[in-house]
PDB file of C-alpha atoms in Angstrom:
ATOM      1  CA  MET A1012     127.804  26.391 116.770  1.00  0.00           C
ATOM      2  CA  GLY A1013     124.165  25.329 116.588  1.00  0.00           C
ATOM      3  CA  ALA A1014     121.756  25.567 119.464  1.00  0.00           C
ATOM      4  CA  GLY A1015     122.038  23.033 122.242  1.00  0.00           C
ATOM      5  CA  TRP A1016     121.405  22.806 125.955  1.00  0.00           C
ATOM      6  CA  TYR A1017     123.810  23.361 128.819  1.00  0.00           C
ATOM      7  CA  VAL A1018     123.663  23.990 132.560  1.00  0.00           C
ATOM      8  CA  ALA A1019     124.307  27.586 133.624  1.00  0.00           C
ATOM      9  CA  PHE A1020     125.298  28.532 137.167  1.00  0.00           C
ATOM     10  CA  GLU A1021     124.328  31.551 139.228  1.00  0.00           C
ATOM     11  CA  ARG A1022     127.899  32.062 140.342  1.00  0.00           C
ATOM     12  CA  GLU A1023     131.386  30.875 139.492  1.00  0.00           C
ATOM     13  CA  THR A1024     132.003  27.195 140.062  1.00  0.00           C
ATOM     14  CA  ALA A1025     135.265  25.580 140.962  1.00  0.00           C
ATOM     15  CA  GLY A1026     135.752  22.580 138.730  1.00  0.00           C
ATOM     16  CA  ILE A1027     132.123  22.198 137.641  1.00  0.00           C
ATOM     17  CA  SER A1028     131.379  22.613 133.965  1.00  0.00           C
ATOM     18  CA  GLY A1029     127.837  22.917 132.695  1.00  0.00           C
ATOM     19  CA  ALA A1030     128.740  21.482 129.299  1.00  0.00           C
ATOM     20  CA  LEU A1031     127.042  18.262 128.250  1.00  0.00           C
ATOM     21  CA  PRO A1032     128.887  15.551 126.293  1.00  0.00           C
ATOM     22  CA  HIS A1033     126.831  16.026 123.138  1.00  0.00           C
ATOM     23  CA  ASN A1034     126.300  19.761 123.665  1.00  0.00           C
ATOM     24  CA  GLY A1035     122.744  19.034 124.748  1.00  0.00           C
ATOM     25  CA  LYS A1036     121.670  18.630 121.124  1.00  0.00           C
ATOM     26  CA  ALA A1037     120.336  15.105 121.703  1.00  0.00           C
ATOM     27  CA  LEU A1038     118.214  16.468 124.558  1.00  0.00           C
ATOM     28  CA  LEU A1039     116.980  19.273 122.334  1.00  0.00           C
ATOM     29  CA  PHE A1040     115.734  16.778 119.749  1.00  0.00           C
ATOM     30  CA  ALA A1041     114.322  14.411 122.408  1.00  0.00           C
ATOM     31  CA  GLN A1042     112.616  17.127 124.453  1.00  0.00           C
ATOM     32  CA  HIS A1043     109.038  16.171 123.547  1.00  0.00           C
ATOM     33  CA  HIS A1044     109.600  12.511 124.427  1.00  0.00           C
ATOM     34  CA  LEU A1045     111.302  13.524 127.675  1.00  0.00           C
ATOM     35  CA  GLU A1046     108.480  15.899 128.515  1.00  0.00           C
ATOM     36  CA  GLU A1047     105.951  13.099 128.026  1.00  0.00           C
ATOM     37  CA  ILE A1048     107.927  10.743 130.312  1.00  0.00           C
ATOM     38  CA  ALA A1049     108.112  13.442 133.013  1.00  0.00           C
ATOM     39  CA  ARG A1050     104.378  14.144 132.666  1.00  0.00           C
ATOM     40  CA  GLU A1051     103.536  10.436 133.027  1.00  0.00           C
ATOM     41  CA  LEU A1052     105.641  10.338 136.203  1.00  0.00           C
ATOM     42  CA  ASN A1053     104.006  13.522 137.522  1.00  0.00           C
ATOM     43  CA  LEU A1054     107.361  15.331 137.597  1.00  0.00           C
ATOM     44  CA  PRO A1055     108.207  18.789 136.272  1.00  0.00           C
ATOM     45  CA  PRO A1056     109.596  18.665 132.724  1.00  0.00           C
ATOM     46  CA  LEU A1057     113.108  19.875 132.032  1.00  0.00           C
ATOM     47  CA  LYS A1058     111.665  22.989 130.394  1.00  0.00           C
ATOM     48  CA  ALA A1059     110.476  24.085 133.852  1.00  0.00           C
ATOM     49  CA  PHE A1060     114.137  24.714 134.673  1.00  0.00           C
ATOM     50  CA  PHE A1061     114.966  26.809 131.604  1.00  0.00           C
ATOM     51  CA  SER A1062     115.905  30.451 131.732  1.00  0.00           C
ATOM     52  CA  SER A1063     117.980  32.933 129.743  1.00  0.00           C
ATOM     53  CA  ASN A1064     120.080  35.975 130.391  1.00  0.00           C
ATOM     54  CA  PRO A1065     117.998  38.823 128.903  1.00  0.00           C
ATOM     55  CA  VAL A1066     121.118  40.850 128.053  1.00  0.00           C
ATOM     56  CA  ALA A1067     122.567  37.951 126.028  1.00  0.00           C
ATOM     57  CA  VAL A1068     119.238  37.364 124.267  1.00  0.00           C
ATOM     58  CA  THR A1069     118.975  41.056 123.436  1.00  0.00           C
ATOM     59  CA  ALA A1070     122.508  41.085 122.029  1.00  0.00           C
ATOM     60  CA  TYR A1071     121.740  38.027 119.900  1.00  0.00           C
ATOM     61  CA  LEU A1072     118.523  39.563 118.587  1.00  0.00           C
ATOM     62  CA  HIS A1073     120.367  42.808 117.821  1.00  0.00           C
ATOM     63  CA  GLU A1074     122.904  40.836 115.739  1.00  0.00           C
ATOM     64  CA  GLN A1075     119.942  39.459 113.780  1.00  0.00           C
ATOM     65  CA  GLY A1076     118.595  42.955 113.118  1.00  0.00           C
ATOM     66  CA  ILE A1077     115.842  42.791 115.724  1.00  0.00           C
ATOM     67  CA  GLU A1078     115.624  45.544 118.289  1.00  0.00           C
ATOM     68  CA  ALA A1079     114.838  44.397 121.818  1.00  0.00           C
ATOM     69  CA  ASN A1080     115.128  45.811 125.297  1.00  0.00           C
ATOM     70  CA  PRO A1081     116.464  43.457 127.990  1.00  0.00           C
ATOM     71  CA  GLU A1082     114.120  45.062 130.521  1.00  0.00           C
ATOM     72  CA  GLU A1083     111.152  43.868 128.465  1.00  0.00           C
ATOM     73  CA  LEU A1084     112.299  40.229 128.529  1.00  0.00           C
ATOM     74  CA  ALA A1085     111.743  37.778 131.356  1.00  0.00           C
ATOM     75  CA  ALA A1086     114.272  38.041 134.172  1.00  0.00           C
ATOM     76  CA  GLU A1087     116.844  35.289 134.475  1.00  0.00           C
ATOM     77  CA  GLU A1088     115.654  32.661 136.968  1.00  0.00           C
ATOM     78  CA  TRP A1089     117.700  30.300 139.115  1.00  0.00           C
ATOM     79  CA  PHE A1090     116.683  26.959 140.597  1.00  0.00           C
ATOM     80  CA  ALA A1091     117.857  24.613 143.319  1.00  0.00           C
ATOM     81  CA  PRO A1092     119.532  21.558 141.750  1.00  0.00           C
ATOM     82  CA  ALA A1093     117.628  19.292 144.145  1.00  0.00           C
ATOM     83  CA  ASP A1094     114.391  20.412 142.452  1.00  0.00           C
ATOM     84  CA  ALA A1095     115.501  19.108 139.046  1.00  0.00           C
ATOM     85  CA  LEU A1096     117.416  15.992 140.078  1.00  0.00           C
ATOM     86  CA  PRO A1097     114.304  13.801 140.530  1.00  0.00           C
ATOM     87  CA  THR A1098     113.227  14.596 136.968  1.00  0.00           C
ATOM     88  CA  VAL A1099     116.663  13.972 135.474  1.00  0.00           C
ATOM     89  CA  GLN A1100     117.099  10.704 137.380  1.00  0.00           C
ATOM     90  CA  ALA A1101     113.585   9.506 136.483  1.00  0.00           C
ATOM     91  CA  LEU A1102     114.188  10.315 132.814  1.00  0.00           C
ATOM     92  CA  LEU A1103     117.354   8.242 132.893  1.00  0.00           C
ATOM     93  CA  GLU A1104     115.421   5.353 134.445  1.00  0.00           C
ATOM     94  CA  GLY A1105     112.632   5.799 131.900  1.00  0.00           C
ATOM     95  CA  LEU A1106     115.106   5.354 129.063  1.00  0.00           C
ATOM     96  CA  HIS A1107     115.791   1.724 130.029  1.00  0.00           C
ATOM     97  CA  ASP A1108     112.717   1.104 127.869  1.00  0.00           C
ATOM     98  CA  PRO A1109     112.753   4.142 125.562  1.00  0.00           C
ATOM     99  CA  PRO A1110     109.626   5.328 123.781  1.00  0.00           C
ATOM    100  CA  VAL A1111     109.164   4.478 120.119  1.00  0.00           C
ATOM    101  CA  GLY A1112     110.602   7.164 117.884  1.00  0.00           C
ATOM    102  CA  LEU A1113     113.202   8.467 120.335  1.00  0.00           C
ATOM    103  CA  GLY A1114     116.431   8.669 118.371  1.00  0.00           C
ATOM    104  CA  GLN A1115     120.021   8.979 119.551  1.00  0.00           C
ATOM    105  CA  ILE A1116     119.181   7.137 122.770  1.00  0.00           C
ATOM    106  CA  ASP A1117     122.816   6.661 123.789  1.00  0.00           C
ATOM    107  CA  LYS A1118     123.491  10.393 123.352  1.00  0.00           C
ATOM    108  CA  VAL A1119     120.325  11.328 125.266  1.00  0.00           C
ATOM    109  CA  ARG A1120     121.347   8.993 128.105  1.00  0.00           C
ATOM    110  CA  ALA A1121     124.890  10.417 128.140  1.00  0.00           C
ATOM    111  CA  ASP A1122     123.643  14.017 128.296  1.00  0.00           C
ATOM    112  CA  LEU A1123     121.121  13.176 131.050  1.00  0.00           C
ATOM    113  CA  ALA A1124     123.746  11.275 133.061  1.00  0.00           C
ATOM    114  CA  ALA A1125     126.132  14.226 132.758  1.00  0.00           C
ATOM    115  CA  MET A1126     123.338  16.613 133.768  1.00  0.00           C
ATOM    116  CA  ALA A1127     122.630  14.471 136.856  1.00  0.00           C
ATOM    117  CA  ASP A1128     126.325  14.588 137.812  1.00  0.00           C
ATOM    118  CA  ILE A1129     126.491  18.352 137.213  1.00  0.00           C
ATOM    119  CA  LEU A1130     123.373  19.000 139.287  1.00  0.00           C
ATOM    120  CA  THR A1131     124.634  16.760 142.100  1.00  0.00           C
ATOM    121  CA  ALA A1132     127.919  18.688 142.210  1.00  0.00           C
ATOM    122  CA  ALA A1133     126.051  22.012 142.099  1.00  0.00           C
ATOM    123  CA  ALA A1134     123.777  20.871 144.946  1.00  0.00           C
ATOM    124  CA  ASP A1135     126.823  19.865 146.998  1.00  0.00           C
ATOM    125  CA  GLY A1136     128.301  23.316 146.378  1.00  0.00           C
ATOM    126  CA  GLY A1137     125.066  25.170 147.112  1.00  0.00           C
ATOM    127  CA  ILE A1138     125.024  26.615 143.601  1.00  0.00           C
ATOM    128  CA  SER A1139     121.768  27.500 141.852  1.00  0.00           C
ATOM    129  CA  PHE A1140     121.370  26.689 138.172  1.00  0.00           C
ATOM    130  CA  HIS A1141     119.150  26.838 135.155  1.00  0.00           C
ATOM    131  CA  ILE A1142     119.155  24.995 131.878  1.00  0.00           C
ATOM    132  CA  ALA A1143     120.009  27.275 129.000  1.00  0.00           C
ATOM    133  CA  THR A1144     119.928  27.033 125.249  1.00  0.00           C
ATOM    134  CA  GLY A1145     123.018  28.108 123.403  1.00  0.00           C
ATOM    135  CA  LEU A1146     122.026  30.630 120.766  1.00  0.00           C
ATOM    136  CA  PRO A1147     123.166  29.573 117.306  1.00  0.00           C
ATOM    137  CA  ASP A1148     126.023  31.435 115.705  1.00  0.00           C
ATOM    138  CA  LEU A1149     124.500  32.023 112.299  1.00  0.00           C
ATOM    139  CA  HIS A1150     127.699  33.574 110.958  1.00  0.00           C
ATOM    140  CA  ALA A1151     129.732  30.444 111.790  1.00  0.00           C
ATOM    141  CA  GLU A1152     127.218  28.304 109.915  1.00  0.00           C
ATOM    142  CA  GLY A1153     127.535  30.438 106.773  1.00  0.00           C
ATOM    143  CA  ARG A1154     124.171  32.147 107.231  1.00  0.00           C
ATOM    144  CA  GLU A1155     123.601  35.785 107.774  1.00  0.00           C
ATOM    145  CA  GLY A1156     120.850  37.413 109.758  1.00  0.00           C
ATOM    146  CA  PRO A1157     118.123  39.495 108.076  1.00  0.00           C
TER     147      PRO A1157
END
């Protein structure tokens, strides 16, 4: 599977999935447009809510022949869903008149709408989150690491 975005939770969730309808790939490709919209609205960009599990990143790098120590990577951070919801909702509103050059608008809207629903459910459950990037499985795509 190629890289895409998803919503990760700090603890187990009952009935809440962090998966996005288009695996967050549309958001990945639209990130610069979305960042510009957030900046114009004086809201934090989605990238402000990104984090990674250093153990998972280290394991991925090791598979690619790169030695890394999880203690040397940034610690995994968690955020309150209510902090990100204004950005996600404003981005959805901003896409009623999308910027020139933004492709896959319907997929971007679908992923943002799903993210808004996920964050609302997480907020209702008192569950912290972060946006994560799925690391590509290079072996599944017929490529090998170094």
